[in-house]
Coordinates of N, CA and C in Angstrom, one line a residue:
M135 N -34.0 -34.7 50.8 CA -33.7 -33.3 51.0 C -34.8 -32.4 50.7
G136 N -35.2 -31.5 51.6 CA -36.2 -30.5 51.3 C -35.7 -29.4 50.5
V137 N -36.5 -28.6 49.8 CA -36.1 -27.5 49.0 C -35.3 -26.5 49.8
L138 N -35.7 -26.2 51.0 CA -35.0 -25.2 51.8 C -33.6 -25.6 52.2
D139 N -33.4 -26.9 52.2 CA -32.0 -27.4 52.5 C -31.0 -27.0 51.4
L140 N -31.5 -26.7 50.2 CA -30.6 -26.3 49.1 C -30.0 -25.0 49.4
F141 N -30.6 -24.2 50.3 CA -30.1 -22.9 50.6 C -29.1 -22.8 51.8
R142 N -28.9 -24.0 52.4 CA -28.1 -24.0 53.6 C -26.6 -24.0 53.3
L143 N -25.8 -23.3 54.1 CA -24.4 -23.1 53.8 C -23.5 -23.6 54.9
E144 N -24.0 -24.5 55.7 CA -23.1 -25.0 56.8 C -21.9 -25.7 56.2
G145 N -20.8 -25.4 56.9 CA -19.5 -26.0 56.4 C -18.8 -25.2 55.3
K146 N -19.4 -24.1 54.9 CA -18.8 -23.3 53.8 C -18.1 -22.1 54.4
T147 N -17.1 -21.6 53.7 CA -16.4 -20.4 54.0 C -16.6 -19.4 52.9
A148 N -17.0 -18.2 53.2 CA -17.3 -17.1 52.2 C -16.3 -16.0 52.5
L149 N -15.6 -15.6 51.4 CA -14.8 -14.4 51.4 C -15.6 -13.2 50.8
V150 N -15.9 -12.2 51.7 CA -16.8 -11.1 51.3 C -16.0 -9.8 51.3
T151 N -15.8 -9.2 50.2 CA -15.1 -7.9 50.2 C -16.1 -6.7 50.3
G152 N -15.5 -5.6 50.8 CA -16.4 -4.5 51.1 C -17.5 -4.8 52.1
C153 N -17.1 -5.5 53.2 CA -18.1 -6.0 54.1 C -18.4 -5.1 55.3
R154 N -17.8 -4.0 55.4 CA -17.9 -3.2 56.6 C -19.3 -2.5 56.7
R155 N -19.9 -2.2 55.6 CA -21.2 -1.5 55.7 C -22.0 -1.7 54.5
G156 N -23.2 -1.2 54.5 CA -24.1 -1.2 53.3 C -24.4 -2.6 52.8
I157 N -24.4 -2.8 51.5 CA -24.7 -4.0 50.8 C -23.8 -5.1 51.2
G158 N -22.5 -4.9 51.3 CA -21.5 -5.9 51.7 C -21.8 -6.5 53.1
R159 N -22.1 -5.6 54.0 CA -22.3 -6.0 55.4 C -23.6 -6.9 55.4
A160 N -24.6 -6.4 54.7 CA -25.9 -7.2 54.7 C -25.7 -8.6 54.1
M161 N -24.9 -8.7 53.0 CA -24.6 -9.9 52.4 C -23.8 -10.9 53.3
A162 N -22.8 -10.3 54.0 CA -22.0 -11.1 54.9 C -22.9 -11.7 56.0
E163 N -23.7 -10.9 56.5 CA -24.6 -11.3 57.6 C -25.6 -12.4 57.1
A164 N -26.1 -12.2 55.9 CA -27.0 -13.2 55.4 C -26.3 -14.6 55.2
L165 N -25.1 -14.5 54.6 CA -24.4 -15.8 54.4 C -24.1 -16.5 55.7
A166 N -23.8 -15.7 56.8 CA -23.6 -16.3 58.1 C -24.8 -16.9 58.6
E167 N -26.0 -16.2 58.5 CA -27.2 -16.8 59.0 C -27.6 -18.0 58.3
A168 N -27.1 -18.2 57.0 CA -27.4 -19.4 56.3 C -26.4 -20.5 56.6
G169 N -25.4 -20.2 57.4 CA -24.5 -21.2 57.9 C -23.0 -21.1 57.6
A170 N -22.6 -20.1 56.8 CA -21.3 -19.9 56.3 C -20.4 -19.2 57.3
D171 N -19.1 -19.6 57.5 CA -18.2 -18.7 58.2 C -17.7 -17.7 57.2
I172 N -17.3 -16.5 57.8 CA -17.0 -15.3 56.9 C -15.6 -14.8 57.1
A173 N -14.9 -14.7 56.0 CA -13.7 -13.9 55.9 C -14.0 -12.6 55.3
G174 N -14.0 -11.5 56.1 CA -14.5 -10.2 55.6 C -13.3 -9.3 55.3
V175 N -13.5 -8.5 54.3 CA -12.4 -7.6 53.8 C -13.0 -6.2 53.6
S176 N -12.4 -5.2 54.1 CA -12.7 -3.8 53.7 C -11.4 -3.0 53.8
A177 N -11.5 -1.8 53.2 CA -10.3 -0.9 53.2 C -9.9 -0.6 54.7
T178 N -10.8 -0.4 55.5 CA -10.6 -0.3 57.0 C -11.6 -1.2 57.7
L179 N -11.1 -2.0 58.6 CA -12.0 -2.9 59.4 C -11.5 -3.0 60.8
E180 N -12.2 -2.5 61.7 CA -11.8 -2.5 63.1 C -12.0 -3.9 63.7
P181 N -11.2 -4.2 64.7 CA -11.3 -5.6 65.3 C -12.7 -5.8 65.9
D182 N -13.4 -4.8 66.4 CA -14.7 -5.0 67.0 C -15.8 -4.5 66.0
C183 N -15.6 -4.7 64.7 CA -16.5 -4.2 63.7 C -17.9 -4.8 63.9
E184 N -18.9 -4.0 63.5 CA -20.3 -4.5 63.7 C -20.6 -5.7 62.9
V185 N -20.1 -5.8 61.7 CA -20.4 -7.0 60.9 C -19.8 -8.3 61.5
G186 N -18.6 -8.1 62.1 CA -18.0 -9.3 62.9 C -18.9 -9.7 64.0
K187 N -19.4 -8.7 64.8 CA -20.3 -9.0 65.9 C -21.5 -9.8 65.4
A188 N -22.1 -9.3 64.3 CA -23.3 -9.9 63.8 C -23.1 -11.4 63.3
V189 N -21.9 -11.6 62.7 CA -21.6 -12.9 62.2 C -21.4 -13.9 63.4
R190 N -20.7 -13.4 64.4 CA -20.5 -14.3 65.6 C -21.8 -14.5 66.3
F191 N -22.7 -13.5 66.4 CA -24.0 -13.7 67.0 C -24.8 -14.7 66.3
A192 N -24.6 -14.9 65.0 CA -25.3 -15.9 64.3 C -24.6 -17.3 64.5
G193 N -23.6 -17.3 65.3 CA -22.9 -18.6 65.6 C -21.9 -19.0 64.6
R194 N -21.4 -18.1 63.8 CA -20.4 -18.4 62.8 C -19.1 -17.7 63.1
K195 N -18.0 -18.2 62.5 CA -16.7 -17.6 62.7 C -16.5 -16.4 61.7
F196 N -15.8 -15.4 62.2 CA -15.5 -14.2 61.4 C -14.0 -13.9 61.5
H197 N -13.4 -13.7 60.4 CA -12.0 -13.2 60.4 C -12.0 -12.0 59.5
G198 N -11.5 -10.9 60.0 CA -11.5 -9.6 59.3 C -10.1 -9.3 58.8
Y199 N -10.1 -8.6 57.6 CA -8.9 -8.2 56.9 C -9.1 -6.8 56.4
S200 N -8.0 -6.0 56.4 CA -8.0 -4.7 55.8 C -7.2 -4.7 54.5
C201 N -7.7 -4.1 53.5 CA -6.9 -4.1 52.2 C -7.3 -2.9 51.4
D202 N -6.4 -2.2 50.8 CA -6.6 -1.1 49.9 C -6.6 -1.7 48.5
F203 N -7.7 -1.9 47.9 CA -7.8 -2.6 46.6 C -7.2 -1.8 45.4
S204 N -6.9 -0.5 45.7 CA -6.2 0.2 44.7 C -4.7 0.0 44.7
D205 N -4.2 -0.8 45.6 CA -2.8 -1.1 45.8 C -2.6 -2.6 45.4
R206 N -2.0 -2.9 44.2 CA -1.9 -4.3 43.8 C -1.0 -5.1 44.7
K207 N 0.0 -4.5 45.3 CA 0.9 -5.3 46.2 C 0.1 -5.6 47.5
A208 N -0.7 -4.7 48.0 CA -1.6 -5.0 49.1 C -2.6 -6.1 48.8
L209 N -3.1 -6.1 47.6 CA -4.0 -7.2 47.2 C -3.4 -8.5 47.3
Y210 N -2.2 -8.7 46.7 CA -1.5 -10.0 46.7 C -1.2 -10.4 48.2
G211 N -0.9 -9.4 49.0 CA -0.6 -9.7 50.4 C -1.9 -10.2 51.1
L212 N -3.0 -9.7 50.8 CA -4.3 -10.2 51.3 C -4.5 -11.6 50.8
I213 N -4.3 -11.9 49.6 CA -4.5 -13.2 49.0 C -3.7 -14.2 49.8
E214 N -2.4 -13.9 50.1 CA -1.6 -14.8 50.8 C -2.1 -15.1 52.2
K215 N -2.6 -14.0 52.9 CA -3.1 -14.2 54.2 C -4.4 -15.1 54.2
V216 N -5.2 -14.8 53.2 CA -6.5 -15.6 53.1 C -6.1 -17.1 52.9
R217 N -5.2 -17.3 52.0 CA -4.8 -18.7 51.7 C -4.3 -19.4 52.9
A218 N -3.5 -18.7 53.7 CA -2.9 -19.3 54.9 C -4.0 -19.6 55.9
A219 N -4.9 -18.7 56.1 CA -5.9 -18.9 57.1 C -7.1 -19.7 56.7
H220 N -7.4 -19.7 55.4 CA -8.6 -20.3 54.9 C -8.2 -21.1 53.6
P221 N -7.7 -22.3 53.8 CA -7.2 -23.1 52.6 C -8.4 -23.3 51.6
V222 N -9.6 -23.4 52.1 CA -10.7 -23.6 51.2 C -11.7 -22.4 51.3
V223 N -11.8 -21.7 50.2 CA -12.9 -20.7 50.2 C -13.9 -21.2 49.2
D224 N -15.1 -21.4 49.7 CA -16.2 -22.0 48.8 C -16.9 -20.9 48.1
I225 N -17.0 -19.7 48.6 CA -17.8 -18.6 48.1 C -17.0 -17.3 48.1
L226 N -16.9 -16.7 47.0 CA -16.2 -15.4 46.9 C -17.3 -14.3 46.5
V227 N -17.4 -13.3 47.3 CA -18.3 -12.2 47.0 C -17.5 -11.0 46.7
N228 N -17.4 -10.6 45.4 CA -16.6 -9.4 45.0 C -17.5 -8.2 45.1
N229 N -17.6 -7.6 46.3 CA -18.5 -6.5 46.5 C -17.7 -5.2 46.6
A230 N -16.4 -5.2 47.0 CA -15.7 -3.9 47.2 C -15.7 -3.0 46.0
G231 N -15.9 -1.8 46.2 CA -16.0 -0.9 45.0 C -15.9 0.6 45.5
S232 N -15.7 1.5 44.5 CA -15.6 2.9 44.8 C -16.2 3.7 43.6
I233 N -16.4 5.0 43.9 CA -16.9 5.8 42.8 C -16.4 7.2 43.0
L234 N -16.0 7.9 41.9 CA -15.6 9.3 41.9 C -16.3 10.0 40.8
R235 N -16.9 11.2 41.1 CA -17.7 11.9 40.2 C -17.1 13.1 39.6
K236 N -17.1 13.2 38.3 CA -16.6 14.5 37.6 C -17.0 14.3 36.2
P237 N -17.5 15.3 35.5 CA -17.9 15.2 34.1 C -16.8 14.6 33.3
A238 N -17.1 13.9 32.2 CA -16.1 13.2 31.4 C -15.0 14.1 30.9
A239 N -15.4 15.3 30.4 CA -14.4 16.2 29.9 C -13.4 16.7 30.9
E240 N -13.7 16.5 32.2 CA -12.9 17.0 33.3 C -12.4 15.8 34.1
H241 N -12.7 14.6 33.7 CA -12.4 13.4 34.6 C -10.9 13.1 34.5
P242 N -10.2 13.3 35.6 CA -8.7 13.2 35.5 C -8.2 11.7 35.5
D243 N -7.0 11.6 35.0 CA -6.4 10.2 34.9 C -6.5 9.5 36.3
D244 N -6.2 10.2 37.3 CA -6.1 9.5 38.6 C -7.4 9.0 39.1
Y245 N -8.5 9.7 38.8 CA -9.9 9.2 39.1 C -10.1 7.9 38.3
W246 N -9.9 8.0 37.0 CA -10.1 6.8 36.1 C -9.3 5.6 36.6
D247 N -8.0 5.8 36.8 CA -7.1 4.7 37.2 C -7.5 4.1 38.5
K248 N -7.8 4.9 39.5 CA -8.2 4.4 40.8 C -9.5 3.5 40.7
I249 N -10.5 4.0 40.0 CA -11.7 3.3 40.0 C -11.6 2.0 39.2
I250 N -10.9 2.0 38.1 CA -10.7 0.8 37.3 C -9.9 -0.2 38.1
E251 N -8.9 0.3 38.9 CA -8.1 -0.7 39.7 C -8.9 -1.3 40.8
I252 N -9.7 -0.5 41.5 CA -10.5 -1.1 42.6 C -11.7 -1.9 42.1
N253 N -12.4 -1.4 41.1 CA -13.7 -2.0 40.7 C -13.5 -3.1 39.7
L254 N -12.4 -3.2 39.0 CA -12.3 -4.2 37.9 C -11.0 -5.0 38.0
N255 N -9.9 -4.3 38.0 CA -8.6 -5.1 38.1 C -8.5 -5.9 39.3
A256 N -8.7 -5.4 40.5 CA -8.6 -6.1 41.7 C -9.6 -7.3 41.7
Q257 N -10.8 -7.0 41.2 CA -11.9 -8.1 41.1 C -11.4 -9.3 40.3
F258 N -10.7 -9.0 39.2 CA -10.2 -10.1 38.3 C -9.1 -10.9 39.0
V259 N -8.1 -10.1 39.6 CA -7.0 -10.8 40.3 C -7.5 -11.7 41.4
L260 N -8.4 -11.2 42.2 CA -8.9 -11.9 43.3 C -9.7 -13.2 42.8
S261 N -10.5 -13.0 41.8 CA -11.3 -14.1 41.3 C -10.4 -15.2 40.7
R262 N -9.3 -14.7 40.0 CA -8.4 -15.7 39.4 C -7.7 -16.5 40.4
E263 N -7.2 -15.8 41.5 CA -6.4 -16.5 42.5 C -7.3 -17.4 43.4
I264 N -8.4 -16.9 43.8 CA -9.3 -17.7 44.6 C -10.0 -18.8 43.8
G265 N -10.2 -18.4 42.5 CA -10.8 -19.4 41.6 C -10.0 -20.6 41.3
K266 N -8.7 -20.5 41.4 CA -7.8 -21.6 41.1 C -8.1 -22.8 42.1
G267 N -8.3 -22.4 43.3 CA -8.6 -23.5 44.3 C -10.0 -24.1 44.0
M268 N -11.0 -23.3 43.7 CA -12.3 -23.8 43.3 C -12.2 -24.7 42.2
L269 N -11.4 -24.4 41.2 CA -11.3 -25.3 40.0 C -10.6 -26.6 40.3
E270 N -9.6 -26.5 41.2 CA -9.0 -27.8 41.6 C -10.0 -28.7 42.4
R271 N -10.9 -28.1 43.2 CA -11.8 -28.9 43.9 C -13.1 -29.3 43.1
G272 N -13.3 -28.6 42.0 CA -14.4 -28.8 41.2 C -15.7 -28.2 41.7
S273 N -15.6 -27.2 42.5 CA -16.8 -26.5 43.0 C -16.5 -25.2 43.6
G274 N -17.4 -24.3 43.4 CA -17.3 -22.9 44.0 C -18.3 -22.0 43.4
K275 N -18.5 -20.9 44.1 CA -19.4 -19.8 43.8 C -18.7 -18.5 43.8
I276 N -18.8 -17.7 42.7 CA -18.2 -16.4 42.7 C -19.4 -15.4 42.3
I277 N -19.5 -14.4 43.2 CA -20.6 -13.5 43.0 C -20.0 -12.0 43.0
F278 N -20.2 -11.3 41.9 CA -19.8 -10.0 41.8 C -20.9 -9.0 42.1
T279 N -20.6 -7.8 42.6 CA -21.6 -6.8 42.6 C -21.4 -5.9 41.4
A280 N -22.4 -6.0 40.5 CA -22.4 -5.2 39.3 C -23.1 -3.9 39.6
S281 N -23.9 -3.4 38.6 CA -24.6 -2.1 38.8 C -25.6 -1.9 37.7
L282 N -26.5 -1.0 37.9 CA -27.3 -0.6 36.7 C -26.4 0.0 35.6
L283 N -25.3 0.5 36.0 CA -24.3 1.1 35.0 C -23.5 0.0 34.3
T284 N -23.8 -1.3 34.7 CA -23.3 -2.4 33.8 C -24.1 -2.3 32.5
F285 N -25.3 -1.8 32.5 CA -26.2 -1.7 31.3 C -26.3 -0.3 30.8
Q286 N -26.1 0.7 31.6 CA -26.3 2.1 31.2 C -25.1 2.9 31.5
G287 N -25.0 4.1 31.0 CA -23.8 4.9 31.1 C -23.7 5.9 32.3
G288 N -24.8 6.2 32.9 CA -24.7 7.1 34.0 C -24.3 8.6 33.6
I289 N -24.2 9.4 34.6 CA -23.8 10.8 34.4 C -22.7 11.2 35.3
T290 N -21.6 11.7 34.8 CA -20.4 12.2 35.5 C -19.6 11.1 36.2
V291 N -19.8 9.8 35.8 CA -19.1 8.7 36.4 C -18.5 7.8 35.3
P292 N -17.8 8.3 34.4 CA -17.3 7.4 33.3 C -16.4 6.3 33.7
G293 N -15.6 6.5 34.7 CA -14.7 5.4 35.2 C -15.5 4.3 35.9
Y294 N -16.5 4.7 36.7 CA -17.4 3.8 37.4 C -18.2 3.0 36.4
A295 N -18.8 3.7 35.4 CA -19.6 3.0 34.4 C -18.7 2.0 33.6
A296 N -17.5 2.4 33.2 CA -16.6 1.5 32.5 C -16.3 0.3 33.3
S297 N -16.0 0.5 34.6 CA -15.6 -0.6 35.4 C -16.7 -1.6 35.6
K298 N -18.0 -1.1 35.8 CA -19.1 -2.0 36.0 C -19.5 -2.7 34.7
G299 N -19.3 -2.0 33.6 CA -19.6 -2.7 32.3 C -18.6 -3.8 32.1
G300 N -17.3 -3.6 32.6 CA -16.3 -4.6 32.5 C -16.6 -5.8 33.4
V301 N -17.2 -5.5 34.6 CA -17.6 -6.6 35.5 C -18.6 -7.5 34.8
G302 N -19.6 -6.9 34.1 CA -20.6 -7.7 33.5 C -20.0 -8.6 32.4
S303 N -19.0 -8.2 31.7 CA -18.3 -9.0 30.7 C -17.4 -10.0 31.4
L304 N -16.8 -9.7 32.5 CA -15.9 -10.6 33.2 C -16.7 -11.8 33.7
V305 N -17.9 -11.5 34.2 CA -18.8 -12.6 34.7 C -19.0 -13.6 33.6
K306 N -19.3 -13.1 32.5 CA -19.6 -14.1 31.3 C -18.3 -14.8 30.9
A307 N -17.2 -14.0 30.9 CA -15.9 -14.7 30.4 C -15.5 -15.8 31.4
L308 N -15.6 -15.5 32.7 CA -15.2 -16.6 33.6 C -16.2 -17.7 33.6
S309 N -17.5 -17.4 33.5 CA -18.5 -18.4 33.5 C -18.2 -19.4 32.3
N310 N -17.9 -18.8 31.1 CA -17.7 -19.6 29.9 C -16.6 -20.6 30.1
E311 N -15.6 -20.2 30.8 CA -14.4 -21.1 31.0 C -14.6 -22.1 32.2
W312 N -15.4 -21.7 33.2 CA -15.4 -22.4 34.5 C -16.6 -23.2 34.8
A313 N -17.7 -22.9 34.0 CA -19.0 -23.6 34.3 C -18.8 -25.1 34.3
A314 N -18.2 -25.6 33.3 CA -18.0 -27.1 33.1 C -17.1 -27.7 34.1
R315 N -16.4 -26.9 34.9 CA -15.5 -27.4 36.0 C -16.1 -27.2 37.3
G316 N -17.4 -26.9 37.4 CA -18.1 -26.9 38.7 C -18.1 -25.5 39.4
V317 N -17.7 -24.5 38.8 CA -17.7 -23.1 39.4 C -18.7 -22.2 38.7
Q318 N -19.6 -21.7 39.5 CA -20.6 -20.8 38.9 C -20.2 -19.4 39.2
V319 N -20.3 -18.5 38.2 CA -19.9 -17.1 38.3 C -21.1 -16.3 37.9
N320 N -21.6 -15.5 38.8 CA -22.8 -14.6 38.6 C -22.6 -13.2 39.2
A321 N -23.5 -12.3 39.0 CA -23.4 -11.0 39.5 C -24.8 -10.6 40.0
I322 N -24.8 -9.7 41.0 CA -26.0 -9.0 41.4 C -25.8 -7.5 41.0
A323 N -26.8 -7.0 40.3 CA -26.7 -5.6 39.9 C -27.7 -4.7 40.8
P324 N -27.2 -4.0 41.7 CA -28.1 -3.2 42.6 C -28.7 -2.0 41.8
G325 N -29.9 -1.7 42.1 CA -30.5 -0.5 41.6 C -30.1 0.7 42.4
Y326 N -31.0 1.6 42.7 CA -30.8 2.8 43.5 C -31.0 2.4 44.9
I327 N -29.9 2.3 45.7 CA -30.0 1.7 47.1 C -29.6 2.8 48.0
A328 N -30.2 2.9 49.2 CA -29.9 3.9 50.2 C -28.6 3.5 50.9
T329 N -27.5 3.9 50.4 CA -26.2 3.7 51.0 C -25.3 4.9 50.9
D330 N -24.1 4.9 51.4 CA -23.2 6.1 51.3 C -23.0 6.5 49.9
V331 N -22.9 5.5 49.0 CA -22.6 5.8 47.6 C -23.6 6.7 47.0
T332 N -24.9 6.5 47.4 CA -25.9 7.3 46.7 C -26.4 8.5 47.6
E333 N -25.7 8.8 48.6 CA -26.1 9.9 49.5 C -26.2 11.2 48.7
A334 N -25.3 11.5 47.8 CA -25.4 12.8 47.1 C -26.6 12.8 46.2
L335 N -27.0 11.7 45.6 CA -28.2 11.7 44.8 C -29.5 11.9 45.7
R336 N -29.5 11.2 46.8 CA -30.7 11.3 47.7 C -30.8 12.7 48.3
N337 N -29.7 13.4 48.4 CA -29.8 14.8 48.9 C -30.0 15.8 47.9
D338 N -30.1 15.4 46.6 CA -30.4 16.3 45.5 C -31.9 16.2 45.2
P339 N -32.7 17.2 45.6 CA -34.1 17.1 45.4 C -34.5 16.8 44.0
V340 N -33.9 17.4 43.0 CA -34.2 17.1 41.6 C -34.0 15.7 41.2
R341 N -32.7 15.2 41.5 CA -32.3 13.8 41.1 C -33.1 12.8 41.9
N342 N -33.3 13.1 43.2 CA -34.1 12.2 44.0 C -35.5 12.0 43.5
T343 N -36.2 13.0 43.2 CA -37.5 13.0 42.7 C -37.6 12.2 41.3
A344 N -36.6 12.5 40.5 CA -36.6 11.9 39.1 C -36.3 10.4 39.3
I345 N -35.4 10.0 40.2 CA -35.1 8.6 40.3 C -36.3 7.8 40.9
L346 N -36.9 8.4 42.0 CA -38.1 7.7 42.6 C -39.2 7.6 41.6
G347 N -39.3 8.6 40.7 CA -40.4 8.6 39.7 C -40.3 7.4 38.7
R348 N -39.1 6.9 38.6 CA -38.9 5.8 37.6 C -38.9 4.4 38.2
I349 N -38.8 4.3 39.5 CA -38.7 3.0 40.2 C -40.1 2.5 40.4
P350 N -40.6 1.5 39.7 CA -41.9 1.0 39.9 C -42.3 0.7 41.4
A351 N -41.3 0.2 42.1 CA -41.5 -0.1 43.5 C -41.8 1.1 44.4
G352 N -41.4 2.3 43.9 CA -41.7 3.5 44.5 C -40.8 3.9 45.7
R353 N -39.6 3.2 45.9 CA -38.8 3.5 47.0 C -37.3 3.2 46.6
W354 N -36.4 3.8 47.4 CA -35.0 3.4 47.3 C -34.9 2.0 47.9
G355 N -34.0 1.2 47.4 CA -33.7 -0.1 47.9 C -32.9 0.0 49.2
S356 N -32.9 -1.1 50.0 CA -32.1 -1.2 51.2 C -31.1 -2.3 51.1
P357 N -30.0 -2.3 51.8 CA -29.0 -3.4 51.8 C -29.6 -4.7 52.1
E358 N -30.6 -4.8 52.9 CA -31.3 -6.0 53.2 C -32.0 -6.7 52.0
D359 N -32.3 -5.9 51.0 CA -32.9 -6.4 49.8 C -32.0 -7.4 49.1
F360 N -30.7 -7.4 49.4 CA -29.8 -8.3 48.7 C -29.5 -9.6 49.5
Q361 N -30.1 -9.8 50.6 CA -29.7 -10.9 51.4 C -30.2 -12.2 50.8
G362 N -31.4 -12.2 50.3 CA -32.0 -13.4 49.7 C -31.2 -13.8 48.4
A363 N -30.9 -12.7 47.6 CA -30.2 -13.0 46.3 C -28.9 -13.6 46.5
V364 N -28.1 -13.1 47.5 CA -26.7 -13.6 47.7 C -26.7 -15.0 48.2
V365 N -27.7 -15.3 49.1 CA -27.7 -16.7 49.6 C -28.1 -17.6 48.5
F366 N -29.0 -17.2 47.7 CA -29.4 -18.0 46.5 C -28.3 -18.3 45.6
L367 N -27.5 -17.3 45.2 CA -26.4 -17.5 44.3 C -25.2 -18.2 44.9
A368 N -25.1 -18.2 46.3 CA -24.0 -18.9 47.0 C -24.3 -20.3 47.3
S369 N -25.6 -20.7 47.0 CA -26.0 -22.1 47.5 C -26.2 -23.0 46.3
R370 N -26.5 -24.3 46.7 CA -26.8 -25.3 45.7 C -28.1 -25.0 44.9
A371 N -28.9 -24.2 45.4 CA -30.1 -23.8 44.7 C -29.9 -23.2 43.4
S372 N -28.7 -22.7 43.2 CA -28.4 -22.0 41.9 C -27.3 -22.7 41.1
D373 N -27.2 -24.0 41.3 CA -26.1 -24.8 40.7 C -26.2 -24.8 39.1
Y374 N -27.3 -24.6 38.6 CA -27.4 -24.5 37.1 C -27.6 -23.1 36.6
I375 N -27.2 -22.2 37.4 CA -27.3 -20.7 37.0 C -25.9 -20.2 37.0
T376 N -25.4 -19.7 35.8 CA -24.1 -19.1 35.8 C -24.0 -18.2 34.6
G377 N -23.1 -17.2 34.7 CA -23.0 -16.2 33.7 C -24.1 -15.1 33.7
E378 N -24.9 -15.1 34.8 CA -26.1 -14.2 34.8 C -25.8 -13.0 35.7
I379 N -26.6 -11.9 35.4 CA -26.6 -10.7 36.2 C -28.0 -10.5 36.7
L380 N -28.1 -10.7 38.0 CA -29.5 -10.6 38.6 C -29.6 -9.1 39.1
T381 N -30.6 -8.4 38.5 CA -30.9 -7.1 38.9 C -31.8 -7.1 40.1
V382 N -31.4 -6.3 41.1 CA -32.2 -6.1 42.3 C -32.5 -4.6 42.4
D383 N -33.5 -4.1 41.7 CA -33.7 -2.7 41.4 C -35.1 -2.2 41.5
G384 N -36.0 -2.9 42.1 CA -37.3 -2.4 42.3 C -38.1 -2.2 41.0
G385 N -37.6 -2.9 39.9 CA -38.2 -2.8 38.6 C -37.7 -1.8 37.6
W386 N -36.6 -1.1 38.0 CA -36.0 0.0 37.2 C -35.7 -0.4 35.8
M387 N -35.1 -1.6 35.6 CA -34.6 -2.0 34.3 C -35.8 -2.4 33.4
G388 N -37.0 -2.7 34.0 CA -38.1 -3.1 33.2 C -39.0 -1.9 32.8
R389 N -38.6 -0.7 33.3 CA -39.5 0.5 33.0 C -39.3 0.9 31.6

């Protein structure tokens, strides 16, 4: 076996949440190019969605699902559908997430509750339920999308920061229990990436200049910057890596 064969994903099925656009779409397309079939989930997902077209163009199967991750009943409904259609899920990418901005002293309960439910509670439930099958088979890969705010507090996003801090701890908690049973659990922490989530920051001349001034790479990241990282963590090439948070940030955390 050559070293590049370690990265091949033929015969695998990946469940990718938040796949319709941005980082999630780029990751789903990369996993498909590496050989995996994709079960893609987003809050809204049209039958002729672009990510589905890209996956099929790569010669892989795509099944799309819509789910509101703030609705626990809807989440369990999704899990049942996925189990029925995909008895074996080899790779779970917990990428779905949301953000609501308001200063902490004015941050309302509904903002906090919604973000914690989508970004943390739903991630745990999905990992627990899909993880059960992985544990039974003795193999599996779970990859969370963390954040720089897994390590830092941010400004005007207390719910988001708390949820992503929780994701970092959840990665380690699951890894501690599941590593010896053949399931690796890791996360990718994006830096400042040019997506819808960061549009307000990029449109703010002061914040945009300050952010770019601290990134050693000198640019905002792109969703495509995550394709190599997700294939690595989903493949046999990372079988002895677990409980880790891989920052893809242009050097921000080293500054």
